[in-house]
mmCIF file of C-alpha atoms in Angstrom:
data_model
loop_
_atom_site.group_PDB
_atom_site.id
_atom_site.type_symbol
_atom_site.label_atom_id
_atom_site.label_comp_id
_atom_site.label_asym_id
_atom_site.label_seq_id
_atom_site.Cartn_x
_atom_site.Cartn_y
_atom_site.Cartn_z
ATOM 1 C CA MET A 1 -17.870 60.017 8.155
ATOM 2 C CA LEU A 2 -18.100 56.295 8.734
ATOM 3 C CA PRO A 3 -19.962 54.546 11.316
ATOM 4 C CA VAL A 4 -17.436 52.869 13.635
ATOM 5 C CA LEU A 5 -19.611 49.697 14.384
ATOM 6 C CA PRO A 6 -19.866 48.739 11.372
ATOM 7 C CA VAL A 7 -16.320 49.522 9.860
ATOM 8 C CA LEU A 8 -14.776 47.640 13.347
ATOM 9 C CA SER A 9 -17.163 44.578 12.105
ATOM 10 C CA TYR A 10 -15.789 44.271 8.708
ATOM 11 C CA LEU A 11 -12.051 44.789 9.909
ATOM 12 C CA ALA A 12 -13.096 42.185 11.996
ATOM 13 C CA LEU A 13 -14.511 39.817 10.197
ATOM 14 C CA LEU A 14 -11.311 40.620 7.396
ATOM 15 C CA LEU A 15 -9.158 39.596 9.736
ATOM 16 C CA LEU A 16 -10.765 36.467 10.784
ATOM 17 C CA LEU A 17 -10.960 35.398 7.047
ATOM 18 C CA ALA A 18 -7.042 36.081 6.762
ATOM 19 C CA ILE A 19 -6.381 33.775 9.321
ATOM 20 C CA ILE A 20 -8.812 30.682 7.618
ATOM 21 C CA SER A 21 -7.523 31.697 4.354
ATOM 22 C CA ALA A 22 -3.900 31.132 5.869
ATOM 23 C CA THR A 23 -4.989 27.958 7.769
ATOM 24 C CA GLU A 24 -6.499 26.348 4.417
ATOM 25 C CA THR A 25 -3.206 27.051 2.515
ATOM 26 C CA ALA A 26 -0.865 25.746 5.714
ATOM 27 C CA ILE A 27 -3.104 22.647 5.468
ATOM 28 C CA HIS A 28 -2.347 21.635 1.873
ATOM 29 C CA MET A 29 1.273 23.030 2.430
ATOM 30 C CA ALA A 30 2.497 21.602 5.441
ATOM 31 C CA ARG A 31 5.226 19.286 4.538
ATOM 32 C CA ASP A 32 7.623 19.783 6.658
ATOM 33 C CA LEU A 33 5.665 19.670 10.083
ATOM 34 C CA ASP A 34 7.439 15.924 11.127
ATOM 35 C CA SER A 35 10.683 18.023 11.434
ATOM 36 C CA GLN A 36 8.915 20.311 13.748
ATOM 37 C CA LEU A 37 7.173 17.618 15.638
ATOM 38 C CA SER A 38 10.046 16.982 17.940
ATOM 39 C CA SER A 39 10.866 20.530 18.960
ATOM 40 C CA ALA A 40 6.918 21.242 19.459
ATOM 41 C CA ARG A 41 5.408 21.252 23.021
ATOM 42 C CA ALA A 42 4.166 17.692 23.546
ATOM 43 C CA GLY A 43 0.507 19.732 23.601
ATOM 44 C CA VAL A 44 0.532 21.376 20.045
ATOM 45 C CA ALA A 45 2.901 18.006 18.768
ATOM 46 C CA ARG A 46 -0.216 16.052 19.699
ATOM 47 C CA LYS A 47 -2.422 18.573 17.776
ATOM 48 C CA LEU A 48 -0.615 18.624 14.614
ATOM 49 C CA ARG A 49 -0.352 14.862 14.449
ATOM 50 C CA ARG A 50 -4.051 14.770 14.766
ATOM 51 C CA ILE A 51 -4.267 17.119 11.836
ATOM 52 C CA THR A 52 -1.913 14.981 9.819
ATOM 53 C CA ALA A 53 -3.318 11.727 10.877
ATOM 54 C CA ASN A 54 -6.588 13.694 9.207
ATOM 55 C CA PRO A 55 -6.212 16.874 7.132
ATOM 56 C CA PHE A 56 -9.467 16.724 5.774
ATOM 57 C CA ALA A 57 -11.564 17.230 8.714
ATOM 58 C CA GLN A 58 -9.654 20.425 9.191
ATOM 59 C CA LEU A 59 -10.118 21.586 5.983
ATOM 60 C CA HIS A 60 -13.767 20.932 5.953
ATOM 61 C CA ARG A 61 -13.844 23.227 9.039
ATOM 62 C CA THR A 62 -11.795 26.157 7.866
ATOM 63 C CA LEU A 63 -13.723 26.051 4.233
ATOM 64 C CA LEU A 64 -16.950 25.998 6.350
ATOM 65 C CA LEU A 65 -15.716 29.085 8.354
ATOM 66 C CA SER A 66 -14.618 30.707 5.527
ATOM 67 C CA ALA A 67 -17.400 30.425 2.995
ATOM 68 C CA THR A 68 -19.463 31.721 6.312
ATOM 69 C CA LEU A 69 -16.935 34.681 6.817
ATOM 70 C CA ASN A 70 -17.078 35.604 3.116
ATOM 71 C CA LEU A 71 -21.044 35.318 3.026
ATOM 72 C CA ALA A 72 -20.728 37.900 6.314
ATOM 73 C CA LEU A 73 -18.321 40.623 4.505
ATOM 74 C CA ALA A 74 -20.332 40.103 1.421
ATOM 75 C CA ALA A 75 -23.488 41.474 3.228
ATOM 76 C CA LEU A 76 -22.306 44.077 5.738
ATOM 77 C CA GLY A 77 -19.808 45.371 2.296
ATOM 78 C CA LEU A 78 -23.127 45.993 0.626
ATOM 79 C CA HIS A 79 -24.617 47.704 3.705
ATOM 80 C CA LEU A 80 -21.404 50.346 3.581
ATOM 81 C CA VAL A 81 -21.683 51.023 -0.198
ATOM 82 C CA SER A 82 -25.245 51.426 -0.345
ATOM 83 C CA GLY A 83 -25.902 53.167 3.017
ATOM 84 C CA PRO A 84 -22.886 54.859 4.543
ATOM 85 C CA MET A 85 -20.434 55.639 2.023
ATOM 86 C CA LEU A 86 -23.040 56.493 -0.370
ATOM 87 C CA ALA A 87 -24.372 59.225 1.786
ATOM 88 C CA LEU A 88 -20.632 60.427 2.453
ATOM 89 C CA GLY A 89 -20.616 61.095 -1.547
ATOM 90 C CA TRP A 90 -18.566 57.943 -2.947
ATOM 91 C CA ASN A 91 -19.856 56.539 -6.375
ATOM 92 C CA SER A 92 -20.984 53.235 -5.648
ATOM 93 C CA TRP A 93 -19.355 51.336 -8.169
ATOM 94 C CA LEU A 94 -15.731 52.608 -7.324
ATOM 95 C CA ALA A 95 -16.268 52.140 -3.713
ATOM 96 C CA ALA A 96 -17.729 48.609 -4.101
ATOM 97 C CA THR A 97 -14.689 48.030 -6.402
ATOM 98 C CA LEU A 98 -11.842 49.398 -3.845
ATOM 99 C CA LEU A 99 -13.843 47.362 -1.060
ATOM 100 C CA PHE A 100 -13.484 44.435 -2.967
ATOM 101 C CA VAL A 101 -9.596 44.700 -4.156
ATOM 102 C CA GLY A 102 -8.732 45.332 -0.748
ATOM 103 C CA THR A 103 -10.715 42.191 1.073
ATOM 104 C CA VAL A 104 -9.022 39.883 -1.941
ATOM 105 C CA ILE A 105 -5.809 41.432 -0.942
ATOM 106 C CA ILE A 106 -6.088 41.010 2.841
ATOM 107 C CA GLY A 107 -8.047 38.293 3.732
ATOM 108 C CA ASP A 108 -7.090 35.993 0.848
ATOM 109 C CA MET A 109 -4.048 37.000 -1.068
ATOM 110 C CA MET A 110 -1.572 37.910 1.188
ATOM 111 C CA PRO A 111 -2.357 35.103 4.016
ATOM 112 C CA LYS A 112 -1.957 32.240 1.443
ATOM 113 C CA PHE A 113 1.275 33.856 0.320
ATOM 114 C CA LEU A 114 2.349 34.274 3.793
ATOM 115 C CA ALA A 115 1.090 30.372 5.064
ATOM 116 C CA ALA A 116 2.885 29.116 1.857
ATOM 117 C CA ARG A 117 6.364 30.163 3.081
ATOM 118 C CA SER A 118 5.752 29.051 6.733
ATOM 119 C CA PRO A 119 2.972 26.522 7.122
ATOM 120 C CA THR A 120 3.736 25.053 10.696
ATOM 121 C CA ALA A 121 3.723 28.091 12.281
ATOM 122 C CA VAL A 122 0.334 29.442 11.025
ATOM 123 C CA LEU A 123 -1.014 25.731 11.775
ATOM 124 C CA VAL A 124 0.275 26.313 15.458
ATOM 125 C CA GLY A 125 -1.135 29.400 15.491
ATOM 126 C CA SER A 126 -4.457 29.042 13.914
ATOM 127 C CA LEU A 127 -5.159 25.937 16.300
ATOM 128 C CA ARG A 128 -6.322 28.003 19.054
ATOM 129 C CA LEU A 129 -9.023 29.369 17.042
ATOM 130 C CA LEU A 130 -9.993 26.578 15.141
ATOM 131 C CA ASN A 131 -9.881 24.147 18.427
ATOM 132 C CA PRO A 132 -12.475 26.087 20.093
ATOM 133 C CA LEU A 133 -15.158 26.464 17.255
ATOM 134 C CA ARG A 134 -14.858 22.370 16.755
ATOM 135 C CA SER A 135 -18.068 21.808 18.611
ATOM 136 C CA ILE A 136 -20.042 24.328 17.032
ATOM 137 C CA LEU A 137 -18.587 23.883 13.247
ATOM 138 C CA ASP A 138 -18.527 20.005 13.349
ATOM 139 C CA PRO A 139 -22.063 19.820 13.994
ATOM 140 C CA ILE A 140 -23.273 22.325 11.292
ATOM 141 C CA ALA A 141 -20.644 20.768 9.102
ATOM 142 C CA ALA A 142 -22.214 17.107 9.413
ATOM 143 C CA LEU A 143 -26.027 18.666 9.090
ATOM 144 C CA ALA A 144 -24.866 20.734 5.660
ATOM 145 C CA ASP A 145 -23.146 16.992 4.531
ATOM 146 C CA ARG A 146 -26.814 15.220 5.282
ATOM 147 C CA SER A 147 -28.865 17.990 3.801
ATOM 148 C CA THR A 148 -26.387 17.805 0.661
ATOM 149 C CA ASP A 149 -27.166 14.344 0.310
ATOM 150 C CA VAL A 150 -30.899 14.832 0.318
ATOM 151 C CA LEU A 151 -30.863 17.520 -2.180
ATOM 152 C CA ILE A 152 -28.926 15.332 -4.432
ATOM 153 C CA ARG A 153 -31.180 12.532 -3.862
ATOM 154 C CA ARG A 154 -34.189 14.449 -4.399
ATOM 155 C CA LEU A 155 -33.130 16.427 -7.236
ATOM 156 C CA ILE A 156 -30.807 13.946 -9.415
ATOM 157 C CA PRO A 157 -32.986 10.954 -11.032
ATOM 158 C CA GLN A 158 -32.201 7.562 -9.884
ATOM 159 C CA ARG A 159 -30.780 6.421 -13.343
ATOM 160 C CA VAL A 160 -27.919 8.755 -12.848
ATOM 161 C CA LYS A 161 -24.921 7.589 -11.597
ATOM 162 C CA MET A 162 -23.808 9.857 -9.271
ATOM 163 C CA ARG A 163 -20.179 8.641 -8.520
ATOM 164 C CA GLN A 164 -18.139 7.027 -11.371
ATOM 165 C CA PRO A 165 -15.073 4.991 -11.067
ATOM 166 C CA ILE A 166 -12.076 6.142 -10.744
ATOM 167 C CA THR A 167 -9.762 5.286 -13.673
ATOM 168 C CA ARG A 168 -6.021 5.128 -13.610
ATOM 169 C CA ASP A 169 -5.539 8.592 -14.388
ATOM 170 C CA GLU A 170 -7.448 10.098 -11.545
ATOM 171 C CA PHE A 171 -5.822 7.784 -9.116
ATOM 172 C CA GLU A 172 -2.883 8.539 -10.067
ATOM 173 C CA THR A 173 -3.387 12.351 -10.166
ATOM 174 C CA LEU A 174 -4.543 11.755 -7.130
ATOM 175 C CA VAL A 175 -0.994 10.106 -5.754
ATOM 176 C CA GLU A 176 0.976 13.092 -6.731
ATOM 177 C CA MET A 177 -1.478 15.647 -5.378
ATOM 178 C CA ARG A 178 -0.824 14.023 -2.044
ATOM 179 C CA VAL A 179 2.600 14.001 -2.435
ATOM 180 C CA GLU A 180 2.642 17.957 -3.093
ATOM 181 C CA GLN A 181 0.585 17.959 -0.087
ATOM 182 C CA GLY A 182 2.796 16.113 1.997
ATOM 183 C CA LEU A 183 0.521 13.498 2.818
ATOM 184 C CA LEU A 184 2.528 10.813 0.969
ATOM 185 C CA ASP A 185 6.157 10.667 1.025
ATOM 186 C CA ALA A 186 8.487 9.385 -1.992
ATOM 187 C CA ALA A 187 8.496 5.321 -0.816
ATOM 188 C CA GLU A 188 4.632 5.402 -0.294
ATOM 189 C CA ALA A 189 3.906 6.820 -3.604
ATOM 190 C CA ALA A 190 6.249 4.551 -5.364
ATOM 191 C CA MET A 191 4.648 1.484 -3.636
ATOM 192 C CA ILE A 192 1.166 2.937 -4.718
ATOM 193 C CA ARG A 193 2.399 2.972 -8.312
ATOM 194 C CA GLU A 194 3.861 -0.397 -7.996
ATOM 195 C CA ALA A 195 0.761 -1.831 -7.097
ATOM 196 C CA LEU A 196 -1.116 -0.244 -9.779
ATOM 197 C CA GLU A 197 1.603 -2.196 -12.094
ATOM 198 C CA ILE A 198 -0.257 -5.486 -11.139
ATOM 199 C CA GLU A 199 -3.321 -5.025 -13.461
ATOM 200 C CA GLY A 200 -0.632 -5.995 -15.919
ATOM 201 C CA LEU A 201 0.778 -9.673 -14.987
ATOM 202 C CA THR A 202 -0.898 -12.578 -16.215
ATOM 203 C CA VAL A 203 -0.950 -15.667 -14.207
ATOM 204 C CA ARG A 204 2.256 -16.824 -16.002
ATOM 205 C CA ASP A 205 3.965 -14.413 -14.190
ATOM 206 C CA CYS A 206 2.952 -15.605 -11.002
ATOM 207 C CA MET A 207 2.818 -19.359 -11.287
ATOM 208 C CA VAL A 208 5.064 -22.382 -9.959
ATOM 209 C CA PRO A 209 6.463 -23.493 -13.239
ATOM 210 C CA ARG A 210 6.029 -27.216 -14.625
ATOM 211 C CA VAL A 211 9.473 -28.109 -13.715
ATOM 212 C CA ASP A 212 9.015 -27.085 -9.842
ATOM 213 C CA LEU A 213 5.612 -29.217 -9.448
ATOM 214 C CA THR A 214 5.195 -32.712 -8.074
ATOM 215 C CA LEU A 215 3.672 -34.770 -10.659
ATOM 216 C CA MET A 216 1.984 -38.172 -10.017
ATOM 217 C CA SER A 217 1.174 -40.795 -12.505
ATOM 218 C CA ALA A 218 -2.211 -42.025 -12.277
ATOM 219 C CA PHE A 219 -0.808 -45.496 -13.272
ATOM 220 C CA ASP A 220 2.011 -45.676 -10.712
ATOM 221 C CA LYS A 221 1.573 -48.536 -8.037
ATOM 222 C CA PRO A 222 0.027 -47.527 -4.619
ATOM 223 C CA GLU A 223 3.422 -47.732 -2.542
ATOM 224 C CA LYS A 224 4.957 -44.783 -4.849
ATOM 225 C CA THR A 225 1.714 -43.086 -5.005
ATOM 226 C CA THR A 226 1.641 -42.928 -1.789
ATOM 227 C CA ALA A 227 5.744 -41.913 -1.323
ATOM 228 C CA THR A 228 5.177 -39.652 -4.042
ATOM 229 C CA LEU A 229 2.317 -37.779 -1.953
ATOM 230 C CA GLU A 230 4.263 -37.951 1.706
ATOM 231 C CA GLN A 231 7.113 -36.385 0.195
ATOM 232 C CA SER A 232 6.152 -33.801 -1.824
ATOM 233 C CA ALA A 233 7.548 -30.056 -0.937
ATOM 234 C CA GLU A 234 4.399 -28.431 -2.524
ATOM 235 C CA ARG A 235 0.724 -28.698 -1.046
ATOM 236 C CA TYR A 236 -1.067 -29.845 -4.217
ATOM 237 C CA VAL A 237 0.142 -32.727 -6.290
ATOM 238 C CA VAL A 238 -0.651 -32.975 -10.073
ATOM 239 C CA VAL A 239 -1.651 -36.980 -11.075
ATOM 240 C CA TYR A 240 -2.101 -36.896 -14.796
ATOM 241 C CA GLY A 241 -3.299 -40.084 -16.996
ATOM 242 C CA GLU A 242 -0.651 -40.940 -20.024
ATOM 243 C CA THR A 243 1.260 -37.726 -20.285
ATOM 244 C CA PRO A 244 2.052 -34.858 -17.815
ATOM 245 C CA ASP A 245 -0.278 -33.133 -20.098
ATOM 246 C CA VAL A 246 -3.261 -35.153 -19.655
ATOM 247 C CA VAL A 247 -4.157 -33.954 -16.261
ATOM 248 C CA GLU A 248 -6.582 -36.134 -14.203
ATOM 249 C CA GLY A 249 -7.133 -33.654 -11.350
ATOM 250 C CA VAL A 250 -4.984 -32.400 -8.035
ATOM 251 C CA ILE A 251 -4.872 -33.706 -4.886
ATOM 252 C CA ASP A 252 -4.154 -31.380 -1.555
ATOM 253 C CA THR A 253 -1.449 -33.300 0.335
ATOM 254 C CA LEU A 254 -2.523 -31.598 3.402
ATOM 255 C CA ALA A 255 -6.213 -32.910 3.410
ATOM 256 C CA TRP A 256 -4.668 -36.164 2.398
ATOM 257 C CA ARG A 257 -2.723 -36.406 5.963
ATOM 258 C CA LEU A 258 -5.618 -34.946 8.055
ATOM 259 C CA ALA A 259 -7.425 -37.528 6.494
ATOM 260 C CA GLY A 260 -5.317 -40.472 7.617
ATOM 261 C CA ARG A 261 -3.799 -41.249 4.249
ATOM 262 C CA PRO A 262 -6.606 -42.858 2.671
ATOM 263 C CA ALA A 263 -6.442 -43.806 -1.065
ATOM 264 C CA TRP A 264 -5.456 -40.844 -3.298
ATOM 265 C CA ALA A 265 -8.534 -41.435 -5.936
ATOM 266 C CA ASN A 266 -10.961 -40.744 -2.411
ATOM 267 C CA LEU A 267 -9.417 -37.166 -2.310
ATOM 268 C CA LEU A 268 -8.722 -36.216 -6.143
ATOM 269 C CA ARG A 269 -10.479 -32.948 -7.687
ATOM 270 C CA PRO A 270 -10.682 -32.295 -10.772
ATOM 271 C CA ALA A 271 -8.805 -29.345 -12.284
ATOM 272 C CA THR A 272 -9.342 -26.101 -13.508
ATOM 273 C CA PHE A 273 -7.521 -24.643 -16.353
ATOM 274 C CA VAL A 274 -7.052 -21.230 -17.354
ATOM 275 C CA PRO A 275 -4.663 -19.795 -20.307
ATOM 276 C CA GLU A 276 -1.242 -18.649 -19.530
ATOM 277 C CA THR A 277 -2.236 -15.073 -20.933
ATOM 278 C CA MET A 278 -5.328 -14.476 -18.508
ATOM 279 C CA PRO A 279 -4.787 -11.782 -15.982
ATOM 280 C CA VAL A 280 -3.801 -12.424 -12.830
ATOM 281 C CA LEU A 281 -6.538 -10.549 -11.135
ATOM 282 C CA ASP A 282 -9.308 -11.652 -13.518
ATOM 283 C CA ALA A 283 -8.503 -15.359 -12.618
ATOM 284 C CA LEU A 284 -8.387 -14.652 -8.596
ATOM 285 C CA ASP A 285 -11.642 -12.655 -9.313
ATOM 286 C CA ALA A 286 -13.293 -15.583 -11.357
ATOM 287 C CA TYR A 287 -11.333 -19.073 -9.774
ATOM 288 C CA LEU A 288 -9.821 -18.276 -6.763
ATOM 289 C CA LYS A 289 -11.367 -15.639 -4.561
ATOM 290 C CA ASN A 290 -13.183 -18.280 -2.316
ATOM 291 C CA THR A 291 -10.912 -21.576 -2.819
ATOM 292 C CA THR A 292 -7.546 -22.343 -1.684
ATOM 293 C CA GLN A 293 -7.600 -25.114 -4.425
ATOM 294 C CA PRO A 294 -5.347 -24.228 -7.254
ATOM 295 C CA VAL A 295 -5.566 -23.613 -11.131
ATOM 296 C CA LEU A 296 -3.856 -25.096 -13.740
ATOM 297 C CA ILE A 297 -2.050 -22.921 -16.337
ATOM 298 C CA VAL A 298 -1.952 -24.036 -20.133
ATOM 299 C CA ASP A 299 -0.232 -22.926 -23.641
ATOM 300 C CA GLU A 300 -1.976 -22.826 -26.463
ATOM 301 C CA TYR A 301 -1.497 -26.184 -27.653
ATOM 302 C CA GLY A 302 -2.851 -27.270 -24.097
ATOM 303 C CA GLY A 303 0.031 -28.722 -22.568
ATOM 304 C CA LEU A 304 0.868 -28.123 -18.930
ATOM 305 C CA GLU A 305 2.557 -24.901 -18.196
ATOM 306 C CA GLY A 306 2.231 -24.578 -14.292
ATOM 307 C CA MET A 307 0.176 -24.280 -11.475
ATOM 308 C CA VAL A 308 -1.019 -21.247 -9.314
ATOM 309 C CA SER A 309 -2.891 -20.390 -6.032
ATOM 310 C CA GLN A 310 -3.801 -17.642 -3.770
ATOM 311 C CA ASP A 311 -0.556 -18.230 -2.137
ATOM 312 C CA GLU A 312 1.578 -17.955 -4.740
ATOM 313 C CA ILE A 313 -0.772 -14.906 -5.946
ATOM 314 C CA ALA A 314 -0.388 -13.257 -2.500
ATOM 315 C CA ASP A 315 3.527 -13.502 -2.400
ATOM 316 C CA TRP A 316 3.837 -12.257 -5.837
ATOM 317 C CA LEU A 317 1.777 -9.510 -5.157
ATOM 318 C CA LEU A 318 3.125 -8.339 -2.035
ATOM 319 C CA TYR A 319 6.670 -8.323 -3.736
ATOM 320 C CA GLU A 320 5.801 -5.891 -5.880
ATOM 321 C CA ALA A 321 3.995 -3.292 -4.405
ATOM 322 C CA ALA A 322 6.211 -3.803 -1.068
ATOM 323 C CA PRO A 323 9.364 -5.316 -1.311
ATOM 324 C CA TRP A 324 11.631 -5.167 1.086
ATOM 325 C CA GLN A 325 13.119 -2.307 2.532
ATOM 326 C CA GLY A 326 16.456 -3.689 3.337
ATOM 327 C CA GLU A 327 17.867 -4.969 -0.131
ATOM 328 C CA GLY A 328 20.526 -3.060 0.444
ATOM 329 C CA ALA A 329 22.172 -5.232 3.353
ATOM 330 C CA GLU A 330 23.067 -8.545 2.406
ATOM 331 C CA ILE A 331 23.677 -10.154 5.609
ATOM 332 C CA ARG A 332 21.725 -8.491 8.617
ATOM 333 C CA ASP A 333 22.878 -9.417 12.373
ATOM 334 C CA LEU A 334 19.787 -10.301 14.237
ATOM 335 C CA GLY A 335 21.910 -11.320 17.586
ATOM 336 C CA ASN A 336 22.893 -14.583 19.319
ATOM 337 C CA GLY A 337 24.145 -15.779 16.815
ATOM 338 C CA ARG A 338 21.654 -15.448 13.812
ATOM 339 C CA TYR A 339 21.881 -13.453 10.518
ATOM 340 C CA LEU A 340 19.459 -12.810 7.708
ATOM 341 C CA LEU A 341 20.749 -13.494 4.485
ATOM 342 C CA GLU A 342 19.181 -12.571 1.129
ATOM 343 C CA GLY A 343 19.339 -15.256 -1.286
ATOM 344 C CA GLY A 344 21.288 -13.595 -3.919
ATOM 345 C CA THR A 345 24.183 -12.965 -1.525
ATOM 346 C CA ARG A 346 27.657 -14.798 -2.242
ATOM 347 C CA ILE A 347 28.661 -17.863 -0.436
ATOM 348 C CA ASP A 348 32.444 -16.368 -0.563
ATOM 349 C CA ASP A 349 31.061 -13.297 1.258
ATOM 350 C CA VAL A 350 29.628 -15.112 4.005
ATOM 351 C CA ALA A 351 31.989 -17.596 4.545
ATOM 352 C CA ALA A 352 34.468 -14.084 4.823
ATOM 353 C CA ALA A 353 32.372 -12.521 7.087
ATOM 354 C CA LEU A 354 31.124 -15.191 9.454
ATOM 355 C CA HIS A 355 34.432 -17.363 9.603
ATOM 356 C CA ILE A 356 32.564 -20.092 8.531
ATOM 357 C CA SER A 357 32.796 -23.014 5.336
ATOM 358 C CA PHE A 358 30.679 -24.363 3.397
ATOM 359 C CA PRO A 359 30.301 -27.837 1.199
ATOM 360 C CA ASP A 360 32.079 -27.857 -2.050
ATOM 361 C CA THR A 361 29.391 -25.692 -3.901
ATOM 362 C CA ASP A 362 29.790 -27.319 -7.758
ATOM 363 C CA GLY A 363 30.138 -23.780 -9.155
ATOM 364 C CA LEU A 364 27.120 -22.303 -7.436
ATOM 365 C CA ASP A 365 27.708 -18.156 -5.985
ATOM 366 C CA THR A 366 24.790 -17.803 -4.099
ATOM 367 C CA ILE A 367 22.884 -18.748 -0.842
ATOM 368 C CA GLY A 368 19.652 -19.441 -2.221
ATOM 369 C CA GLY A 369 21.441 -21.463 -5.446
ATOM 370 C CA LEU A 370 23.081 -23.709 -2.544
ATOM 371 C CA VAL A 371 20.006 -24.474 -0.537
ATOM 372 C CA PHE A 372 18.066 -25.340 -3.639
ATOM 373 C CA ASN A 373 21.053 -27.474 -4.676
ATOM 374 C CA ILE A 374 20.733 -29.326 -1.298
ATOM 375 C CA LEU A 375 17.292 -29.996 -0.946
ATOM 376 C CA GLY A 376 17.085 -30.610 -4.360
ATOM 377 C CA HIS A 377 13.845 -29.368 -4.966
ATOM 378 C CA LEU A 378 12.059 -25.767 -5.002
ATOM 379 C CA PRO A 379 12.065 -24.944 -0.956
ATOM 380 C CA LYS A 380 9.085 -23.812 0.918
ATOM 381 C CA ALA A 381 9.157 -21.375 4.057
ATOM 382 C CA GLY A 382 10.660 -23.011 7.300
ATOM 383 C CA GLU A 383 12.384 -25.942 5.808
ATOM 384 C CA ARG A 384 16.265 -26.459 7.242
ATOM 385 C CA VAL A 385 19.325 -27.053 5.745
ATOM 386 C CA HIS A 386 22.385 -28.273 8.453
ATOM 387 C CA LEU A 387 25.798 -27.425 7.479
ATOM 388 C CA ASP A 388 28.956 -28.502 9.893
ATOM 389 C CA ASP A 389 29.074 -24.902 10.916
ATOM 390 C CA ALA A 390 25.450 -23.297 10.764
ATOM 391 C CA ASP A 391 22.008 -23.980 10.025
ATOM 392 C CA LEU A 392 20.070 -22.577 7.610
ATOM 393 C CA LYS A 393 16.333 -22.188 7.440
ATOM 394 C CA VAL A 394 14.782 -20.789 4.458
ATOM 395 C CA ARG A 395 12.377 -17.573 5.381
ATOM 396 C CA ARG A 396 10.943 -16.340 1.973
ATOM 397 C CA VAL A 397 10.831 -17.725 -1.214
ATOM 398 C CA VAL A 398 9.074 -15.718 -4.597
ATOM 399 C CA ARG A 399 9.077 -16.450 -7.923
ATOM 400 C CA ALA A 400 10.278 -19.958 -7.463
ATOM 401 C CA ARG A 401 13.368 -18.403 -6.022
ATOM 402 C CA VAL A 402 14.678 -18.388 -2.438
ATOM 403 C CA GLN A 403 14.466 -14.695 -1.177
ATOM 404 C CA GLN A 404 15.625 -14.732 2.366
ATOM 405 C CA VAL A 405 17.600 -17.315 4.684
ATOM 406 C CA GLU A 406 18.326 -17.443 8.419
ATOM 407 C CA LEU A 407 21.698 -18.405 9.014
ATOM 408 C CA ARG A 408 22.461 -19.710 12.621
ATOM 409 C CA LEU A 409 25.807 -20.367 13.617
ATOM 410 C CA LYS A 410 26.510 -23.234 15.570
ATOM 411 C CA LYS A 411 29.558 -21.228 17.466
ATOM 412 C CA PRO A 412 28.693 -17.882 17.202
ATOM 413 C CA PHE A 413 31.009 -15.474 17.355
ATOM 414 C CA THR A 414 31.493 -11.885 18.819
ATOM 415 C CA GLU A 415 33.475 -9.881 15.729
ATOM 416 C CA ASP A 416 30.916 -7.201 13.807
ATOM 417 C CA ILE A 417 30.238 -7.733 10.142
ATOM 418 C CA ASP A 418 31.049 -5.451 7.525
ATOM 419 C CA ARG A 419 27.610 -3.767 6.313
ATOM 420 C CA GLN A 420 27.145 -2.529 3.313
#
């Protein structure tokens, strides 16, 4: 007869291994935790949120405990096979095979199958076991990490590059894994994929086109140059010589005003030129990393195409990576007679929804086009247009187009507007 203590010890370790295996699988597959948090008790919900916020810490503990249990089971199993079972006449190979198969099925396969079917229930149950062990497992895990780092530094030559840069394919695979594990939702994954597409953008995609630039001739009279700088809707004014393609430099109108409006030649800065095909990230790294000064974009023949600065690039990148989530609602009620309109909202729709009239639009269809037409230049965020029934304030300009406008009624009404 087999001794009771070793057998009970083996079964206890096997049960503990089954719990750890189930917990490890549940951490990877717990996609429905958010739907369960509202129905869970306050204490349990708080612990579950802690797991979802940093699942790798919990996974680190389970892997460490799993490795320890496997080592203990292997040692105890070897003792049972070579000692008591051999004394009872068991064949060593047959006994070892049966013990191994039983351990794999009971301690690994079955728990993972059950955890895959109900990861939330498994996590809630395993919290009672793992949380008390944190004070023991965390220092051991930290010690193991430090020891591993020391061994790697000692054993691997310094000339060997230990961490290779992650490739785009690897990063996309990592994003897909996080979606499958429930750590990222579809919207977050789509946002990350949009950000990856940024590397394909050129400065031409982000530039303010030449037609929207404020150009000033170096041969203009002082009265005209002062008026040009004063009335410029853009922060930077391009100064040219004989033709607009012969650029003399760039003036920062903000710095000019702060300096007391001196002679413009005192604040003229030499221009930096880049080809229109230059990737936008290269331009940021080479020319725009530590300065607000813009760069001018030229075509293959040296003609001026446009201008780009940190602001334009940041605006474009943010729009590409995280477009506004409310694009489906063209008229949003902000309360107190204020409404947020998409630049592409039709003027007729706004007039019908808010019971107001607009001036003769002269063939224009959209709110953004109306603002652009009234101001006579590319608007900047914060510029205002005053109408008979309402005031319009530009909220967002992207890609040289009015993206969002805030409308404030002069006589608010209380009817609900239709929402799309």
